[in-house]
């Protein structure tokens, strides 16, 4: 019987499917829980400053522990780091849910528990990014990352919409309890990841030596550190606008949690559309295309400043969602192409660290800034900062000129045939 022609790109393997399924599950829980945490603070008698403090308590451990998390993830089996982090997130969110459902949670208790959740994320994020990138080959990277992010954004749509609807109908504590359960299920799935394809790490000079090595990789690439510096401002501005001001505008101007849930769901729908676009589009100058798509992230802040009606706010959130996914896929493809596999988690940790470094300060100061200048001017300031730093990073030549490596048909076909042969011999557990 004549063999079927080899597919140019091999279908995702077991690791990729497990990672995607687990990301969908946690995405459904987490995006609803972020809304629930803000409204739990407000229902406990807190104000905008208290919402900002709780958001800052979640972000601060990311700044403190991300670099250590990246070094640990390049030393230990990454899936074990991910499972341990999921276990910590499960316990902390379950305790938060219990406090809210029991009634009268204290601000310090909510800050402590969200800080524990942030600590789990500090160890999880570099391990997860390294694990995902090690599960795909170069010719699969762009499309595989787009499909992965498209699945994640589907969960964002469902989680945000469901979270807003549930908070409108019941206590926010139940949404937090669902988030805790999602971490338990996702951690169980990640326990089955196969790391046998990742080469064993040679004994090194210790944790500090690993951090220095990752730093040298980071600062030696202008495109990398300049975009991370840009995102330290962008993430802070978006975080202040959407974590603090967004729920307040929703409460005071839009009618409560449900419309804000719709707006976040529209953002999720946009990210789904952006990820779908990137399954079919491989921009040659990937970082230039991605950076140009950061400008629309200023639109939600401007929309909240007006404020736009719910339909208009959903529209700008959708556009910003499309834009950030074009950037996200382009960024992951650049990292996968340019960074050595054995250093992925450490470099990813510096990426995450730089990107969230200003988030705790921004969210903690959001309330005082609102009191000082007013909510509208504060939101316009967030939008202006995003535009300014994004324009500045376009002056870096490597950002404008870094190109996506071409993959010839012959190379792809040869790799696909080699993969088919490996499958016939019983090889499983990885992509490509």
Coordinates of C-alpha atoms in Angstrom, one line a residue:
X1 CA 0.0 0.0 0.0
X2 CA 1.3 3.4 -0.9
X3 CA 2.3 5.5 2.1
X4 CA 0.5 8.8 2.6
X5 CA 2.6 11.9 1.9
X6 CA 4.5 13.3 4.9
X7 CA 2.8 16.2 6.6
X8 CA 4.9 19.4 6.5
X9 CA 4.4 20.0 10.2
X10 CA 3.9 17.1 12.6
X11 CA 0.8 17.2 14.8
X12 CA 1.3 18.2 18.4
X13 CA 2.6 15.5 20.7
X14 CA 1.6 14.4 24.2
X15 CA 3.5 17.1 26.1
X16 CA 2.0 19.9 24.0
X17 CA -1.5 18.5 24.5
X18 CA -1.1 18.2 28.3
X19 CA 0.3 21.7 28.5
X20 CA -2.6 23.1 26.4
X21 CA -5.3 21.3 28.4
X22 CA -3.8 22.4 31.7
X23 CA -3.5 26.0 30.5
X24 CA -7.2 26.0 29.5
X25 CA -8.3 24.7 32.9
X26 CA -6.3 27.2 34.9
X27 CA -7.3 30.0 32.5
X28 CA -11.0 29.3 33.1
X29 CA -10.5 29.6 36.8
X30 CA -8.0 32.4 37.1
X31 CA -9.6 35.0 34.9
X32 CA -12.8 34.8 36.9
X33 CA -10.9 34.8 40.2
X34 CA -9.1 38.1 39.3
X35 CA -12.5 39.8 39.0
X36 CA -13.7 38.0 42.2
X37 CA -10.7 39.1 44.2
X38 CA -11.4 42.8 43.4
X39 CA -15.1 42.6 44.2
X40 CA -14.3 40.6 47.4
X41 CA -12.3 43.5 48.6
X42 CA -15.0 46.0 47.6
X43 CA -17.7 44.0 49.3
X44 CA -15.6 43.7 52.4
X45 CA -15.8 47.5 52.6
X46 CA -12.5 48.3 50.8
X47 CA -12.0 51.1 48.4
X48 CA -9.8 51.6 45.3
X49 CA -6.6 51.9 47.4
X50 CA -7.4 48.5 49.0
X51 CA -8.0 46.9 45.7
X52 CA -4.6 48.2 44.6
X53 CA -2.9 46.9 47.7
X54 CA -4.3 43.4 47.1
X55 CA -3.3 43.5 43.5
X56 CA 0.2 44.7 44.5
X57 CA 0.5 41.9 47.1
X58 CA 0.0 39.4 44.2
X59 CA 2.5 41.1 42.0
X60 CA 5.3 41.7 44.5
X61 CA 6.4 38.1 44.9
X62 CA 6.7 37.9 41.1
X63 CA 9.4 40.6 41.4
X64 CA 11.1 39.0 44.4
X65 CA 11.1 35.3 43.3
X66 CA 11.0 35.2 39.5
X67 CA 14.7 35.1 39.0
X68 CA 15.1 32.3 41.6
X69 CA 12.2 30.5 39.9
X70 CA 13.9 30.6 36.5
X71 CA 17.2 29.3 37.9
X72 CA 15.4 26.5 39.7
X73 CA 13.4 25.6 36.6
X74 CA 16.7 25.1 34.6
X75 CA 18.1 22.9 37.4
X76 CA 15.2 20.7 38.3
X77 CA 12.7 18.9 36.1
X78 CA 10.5 21.7 35.0
X79 CA 7.3 19.7 35.3
X80 CA 7.9 19.2 39.1
X81 CA 8.4 22.9 39.6
X82 CA 5.1 23.5 37.8
X83 CA 3.2 20.9 39.9
X84 CA 4.6 22.3 43.2
X85 CA 3.6 25.8 42.1
X86 CA 0.1 24.7 41.2
X87 CA -0.2 23.0 44.6
X88 CA 0.7 26.3 46.4
X89 CA -1.8 28.2 44.2
X90 CA -4.5 25.7 45.0
X91 CA -4.1 25.9 48.7
X92 CA -3.8 29.7 48.8
X93 CA -6.9 30.2 46.7
X94 CA -8.9 27.7 48.7
X95 CA -8.0 29.5 51.9
X96 CA -9.0 32.9 50.2
X97 CA -12.3 31.4 49.2
X98 CA -13.0 30.1 52.7
X99 CA -12.3 33.5 54.2
X100 CA -14.6 35.3 51.8
X101 CA -17.4 32.7 52.2
X102 CA -17.1 32.7 56.0
X103 CA -17.6 36.5 55.9
X104 CA -15.6 39.6 57.0
X105 CA -12.2 38.8 55.5
X106 CA -9.5 41.2 56.7
X107 CA -7.4 43.2 54.2
X108 CA -4.1 41.7 55.6
X109 CA -5.5 38.2 55.2
X110 CA -6.4 38.8 51.6
X111 CA -3.0 40.4 50.9
X112 CA -1.2 37.5 52.4
X113 CA -3.1 34.8 50.5
X114 CA -2.8 36.6 47.1
X115 CA 1.0 37.0 47.9
X116 CA 1.2 33.2 48.3
X117 CA -0.6 32.8 44.9
X118 CA 1.9 35.3 43.4
X119 CA 4.8 33.3 44.8
X120 CA 3.5 30.2 43.1
X121 CA 3.3 32.0 39.8
X122 CA 6.9 33.3 40.2
X123 CA 8.1 29.7 40.1
X124 CA 5.5 28.5 37.6
X125 CA 5.9 31.0 34.8
X126 CA 9.6 30.4 33.9
X127 CA 9.2 26.7 34.2
X128 CA 6.1 26.7 32.0
X129 CA 7.5 28.9 29.3
X130 CA 10.7 26.8 29.1
X131 CA 8.6 23.6 29.0
X132 CA 6.4 24.8 26.2
X133 CA 9.3 26.1 24.1
X134 CA 11.2 22.8 24.6
X135 CA 8.2 20.9 23.3
X136 CA 8.2 22.3 19.8
X137 CA 10.7 22.4 16.9
X138 CA 11.7 25.5 15.0
X139 CA 9.5 24.8 12.0
X140 CA 6.5 24.3 14.3
X141 CA 7.2 27.1 16.7
X142 CA 5.2 30.0 15.3
X143 CA 2.0 28.0 14.5
X144 CA 2.3 25.9 17.7
X145 CA 2.6 29.0 19.9
X146 CA -0.3 30.6 18.2
X147 CA -2.5 27.5 18.7
X148 CA -1.5 27.3 22.3
X149 CA -2.3 30.9 22.9
X150 CA -5.6 30.6 21.0
X151 CA -6.6 27.8 23.4
X152 CA -5.6 29.9 26.4
X153 CA -7.6 32.9 25.1
X154 CA -10.7 30.7 24.7
X155 CA -10.4 30.0 28.4
X156 CA -10.0 33.7 29.0
X157 CA -13.3 34.4 27.2
X158 CA -15.1 31.8 29.2
X159 CA -13.5 32.5 32.5
X160 CA -14.0 36.3 32.4
X161 CA -17.6 36.1 31.2
X162 CA -18.5 33.3 33.6
X163 CA -16.7 35.0 36.5
X164 CA -18.5 38.3 36.0
X165 CA -21.9 36.5 35.7
X166 CA -21.2 34.3 38.8
X167 CA -20.1 37.3 40.9
X168 CA -23.4 39.1 39.9
X169 CA -25.4 36.0 41.0
X170 CA -23.5 34.7 44.0
X171 CA -20.7 35.3 46.5
X172 CA -17.2 36.0 45.0
X173 CA -15.9 33.3 47.3
X174 CA -17.4 30.6 45.1
X175 CA -15.5 31.9 42.1
X176 CA -12.3 31.7 44.1
X177 CA -13.1 28.1 45.1
X178 CA -13.5 27.1 41.5
X179 CA -10.1 28.7 40.8
X180 CA -8.5 26.5 43.6
X181 CA -10.1 23.4 42.1
X182 CA -8.8 24.3 38.6
X183 CA -5.2 24.5 40.0
X184 CA -5.6 21.0 41.5
X185 CA -6.8 19.5 38.2
X186 CA -4.1 21.3 36.1
X187 CA -1.4 20.2 38.5
X188 CA -2.5 16.6 38.2
X189 CA -2.2 16.8 34.4
X190 CA 1.2 18.5 34.5
X191 CA 2.5 15.7 36.6
X192 CA 2.4 13.4 33.5
X193 CA 4.6 15.6 31.4
X194 CA 7.6 13.8 29.9
X195 CA 11.0 15.5 30.3
X196 CA 13.2 12.7 29.0
X197 CA 13.8 14.7 25.7
X198 CA 15.5 17.5 27.7
X199 CA 19.2 16.9 28.1
X200 CA 20.5 16.6 31.7
X201 CA 22.0 19.7 33.0
X202 CA 25.7 19.5 33.8
X203 CA 26.6 20.4 37.4
X204 CA 27.2 24.2 37.5
X205 CA 28.6 26.7 39.9
X206 CA 25.4 27.2 41.9
X207 CA 22.3 29.3 41.8
X208 CA 24.2 32.6 41.6
X209 CA 26.3 31.4 38.7
X210 CA 23.1 30.3 36.9
X211 CA 21.6 33.8 37.5
X212 CA 24.8 35.5 36.2
X213 CA 24.8 33.3 33.1
X214 CA 21.1 34.2 32.4
X215 CA 21.9 37.9 32.9
X216 CA 24.7 37.7 30.3
X217 CA 22.3 36.2 27.8
X218 CA 19.8 38.8 28.6
X219 CA 21.9 42.0 28.4
X220 CA 23.8 40.7 25.4
X221 CA 20.7 41.0 23.2
X222 CA 19.5 44.6 22.7
X223 CA 16.2 43.5 21.2
X224 CA 15.5 41.5 24.4
X225 CA 16.3 44.0 27.2
X226 CA 14.8 46.9 25.3
X227 CA 11.4 45.3 24.8
X228 CA 11.4 44.0 28.4
X229 CA 12.2 47.6 29.6
X230 CA 9.3 48.8 27.4
X231 CA 6.9 46.2 29.0
X232 CA 7.9 47.1 32.5
X233 CA 6.0 50.4 31.8
X234 CA 3.3 48.9 29.6
X235 CA 2.4 46.1 32.1
X236 CA 2.4 48.6 35.0
X237 CA 0.1 51.0 33.1
X238 CA -2.3 48.3 31.9
X239 CA -2.3 46.6 35.4
X240 CA -3.2 49.8 37.1
X241 CA -5.9 50.6 34.6
X242 CA -7.5 47.1 34.4
X243 CA -6.9 45.7 37.9
X244 CA -7.7 48.9 39.9
X245 CA -9.5 51.5 37.8
X246 CA -11.5 49.1 35.7
X247 CA -13.6 47.5 38.5
X248 CA -14.1 51.0 40.0
X249 CA -15.4 52.4 36.7
X250 CA -17.6 49.4 36.2
X251 CA -19.1 49.8 39.7
X252 CA -19.6 53.6 39.4
X253 CA -20.4 54.1 35.7
X254 CA -21.3 50.8 34.0
X255 CA -23.5 49.0 36.5
X256 CA -21.3 46.5 38.4
X257 CA -19.3 43.4 37.8
X258 CA -21.2 41.9 34.9
X259 CA -20.4 44.7 32.3
X260 CA -16.7 44.5 33.3
X261 CA -16.8 40.8 32.9
X262 CA -18.2 41.4 29.3
X263 CA -15.4 43.8 28.6
X264 CA -12.7 41.3 29.8
X265 CA -14.4 38.6 27.7
X266 CA -14.2 40.9 24.7
X267 CA -10.5 41.3 25.3
X268 CA -10.4 37.5 25.4
X269 CA -12.3 37.2 22.2
X270 CA -9.8 39.6 20.6
X271 CA -6.8 37.6 21.8
X272 CA -8.5 34.5 20.3
X273 CA -8.8 36.3 17.0
X274 CA -5.2 37.5 17.2
X275 CA -3.9 34.0 17.9
X276 CA -5.9 32.6 15.0
X277 CA -4.5 35.3 12.7
X278 CA -1.0 34.2 13.8
X279 CA -1.6 30.6 12.8
X280 CA -1.8 31.9 9.2
X281 CA 0.6 34.8 9.3
X282 CA 4.4 34.6 9.8
X283 CA 5.7 38.2 9.7
X284 CA 9.3 38.2 8.5
X285 CA 10.2 41.1 10.8
X286 CA 8.5 39.5 13.7
X287 CA 9.5 42.0 16.5
X288 CA 8.7 45.0 14.3
X289 CA 5.2 43.7 13.6
X290 CA 4.7 42.8 17.3
X291 CA 5.9 46.1 18.6
X292 CA 3.7 48.1 16.3
X293 CA 0.8 46.1 17.8
X294 CA 1.6 47.3 21.3
X295 CA 0.2 50.8 20.6
X296 CA -3.4 49.7 20.7
X297 CA -2.9 48.6 24.3
X298 CA -3.4 52.3 25.2
X299 CA -7.0 52.1 24.0
X300 CA -8.7 50.4 27.1
X301 CA -7.2 53.0 29.4
X302 CA -8.5 55.8 27.2
X303 CA -11.8 54.1 26.9
X304 CA -12.1 53.9 30.7
X305 CA -11.1 57.5 31.0
X306 CA -14.0 58.8 28.8
X307 CA -15.7 56.5 30.0
X308 CA -17.1 54.7 26.9
X309 CA -20.4 52.8 27.2
X310 CA -20.2 49.1 27.6
X311 CA -20.4 48.4 23.8
X312 CA -17.6 50.9 23.0
X313 CA -15.4 49.6 25.9
X314 CA -15.9 46.0 24.6
X315 CA -14.8 47.2 21.1
X316 CA -11.5 48.7 22.3
X317 CA -10.8 45.7 24.5
X318 CA -11.3 43.5 21.5
X319 CA -8.9 45.5 19.4
X320 CA -6.2 45.5 22.1
X321 CA -6.7 41.7 22.5
X322 CA -6.0 41.1 18.8
X323 CA -2.9 43.3 19.0
X324 CA -1.4 41.7 22.1
X325 CA -1.6 38.3 20.6
X326 CA 0.3 39.4 17.5
X327 CA 3.0 40.6 19.8
X328 CA 2.8 37.6 22.1
X329 CA 3.3 35.0 19.3
X330 CA 6.0 37.1 17.7
X331 CA 7.8 37.4 21.0
X332 CA 7.7 33.7 21.8
X333 CA 8.9 32.8 18.3
X334 CA 11.9 35.2 18.7
X335 CA 12.7 33.7 22.1
X336 CA 12.5 30.2 20.8
X337 CA 14.7 31.0 17.8
X338 CA 17.4 33.0 19.6
X339 CA 17.8 31.6 23.1
X340 CA 19.6 28.2 23.8
X341 CA 17.2 25.6 25.2
X342 CA 19.2 25.0 28.4
X343 CA 18.9 28.7 29.3
X344 CA 15.2 29.2 28.3
X345 CA 13.8 29.3 31.9
X346 CA 16.5 31.7 33.2
X347 CA 16.1 34.1 30.3
X348 CA 12.3 33.8 30.6
X349 CA 12.7 34.7 34.3
X350 CA 14.5 37.9 33.4
X351 CA 11.8 38.6 30.8
X352 CA 9.0 38.1 33.4
X353 CA 11.0 40.0 36.1
X354 CA 11.5 43.0 34.0
X355 CA 8.0 43.0 32.7
X356 CA 6.3 42.9 36.1
X357 CA 8.9 44.8 38.1
X358 CA 6.9 48.0 38.2
X359 CA 3.5 46.3 38.6
X360 CA 3.4 46.3 42.5
X361 CA 4.3 50.0 42.6
X362 CA 1.8 50.9 40.0
X363 CA -1.1 49.0 41.5
X364 CA -0.3 50.2 45.1
X365 CA -0.1 53.9 43.9
X366 CA -3.2 53.7 41.7
X367 CA -5.5 54.6 44.5
X368 CA -3.4 57.6 45.8
X369 CA -2.8 58.9 42.3
X370 CA -6.6 58.8 41.7
X371 CA -7.1 60.8 44.9
X372 CA -4.5 63.3 43.8
X373 CA -5.3 64.0 40.2
X374 CA -8.6 62.2 39.6
X375 CA -9.5 58.9 37.9
X376 CA -9.8 60.3 34.4
X377 CA -6.4 62.0 34.3
X378 CA -4.8 58.9 35.8
X379 CA -6.2 56.8 33.1
X380 CA -5.1 59.2 30.4
X381 CA -1.6 59.1 31.9
X382 CA -1.6 55.3 31.6
X383 CA -2.5 55.5 27.9
X384 CA 0.2 58.2 27.3
X385 CA 2.9 56.1 28.9
X386 CA 2.1 53.1 26.7
X387 CA 2.4 55.2 23.5
X388 CA 5.6 56.9 24.6
X389 CA 7.6 53.8 25.6
X390 CA 6.4 51.8 22.5
X391 CA 7.5 54.6 20.2
X392 CA 10.9 54.7 21.9
X393 CA 11.7 51.0 21.5
X394 CA 11.2 51.3 17.7
X395 CA 14.5 53.2 17.7
X396 CA 16.4 50.0 18.5
X397 CA 17.8 48.6 15.2
X398 CA 17.5 44.9 16.3
X399 CA 13.8 45.4 17.1
X400 CA 13.1 46.7 13.6
X401 CA 15.4 44.2 11.8
X402 CA 15.3 40.8 13.6
X403 CA 13.9 38.4 11.1
X404 CA 12.2 35.0 11.4
X405 CA 14.4 32.1 10.3
X406 CA 13.2 30.6 7.0
X407 CA 12.4 26.9 7.0
X408 CA 12.7 25.3 3.6
X409 CA 10.2 22.7 2.4
X410 CA 12.9 20.2 2.1
X411 CA 14.0 20.6 5.8
X412 CA 10.4 20.4 7.0
X413 CA 9.6 17.3 5.0
X414 CA 12.8 15.6 6.1
X415 CA 12.1 16.3 9.8
X416 CA 8.5 15.2 9.4
X417 CA 9.6 11.9 7.9
X418 CA 12.2 11.4 10.7
X419 CA 9.4 12.0 13.2
X420 CA 7.1 9.5 11.5
X421 CA 10.0 6.9 11.7
X422 CA 10.4 7.7 15.4
X423 CA 6.7 7.2 16.0
X424 CA 6.9 3.8 14.2
X425 CA 9.6 2.8 16.7
X426 CA 7.5 3.8 19.7
X427 CA 8.9 7.3 20.4
X428 CA 6.3 9.4 22.3
X429 CA 6.2 12.4 24.6
X430 CA 7.4 15.4 22.6
X431 CA 6.7 17.6 19.6
X432 CA 8.9 17.2 16.5

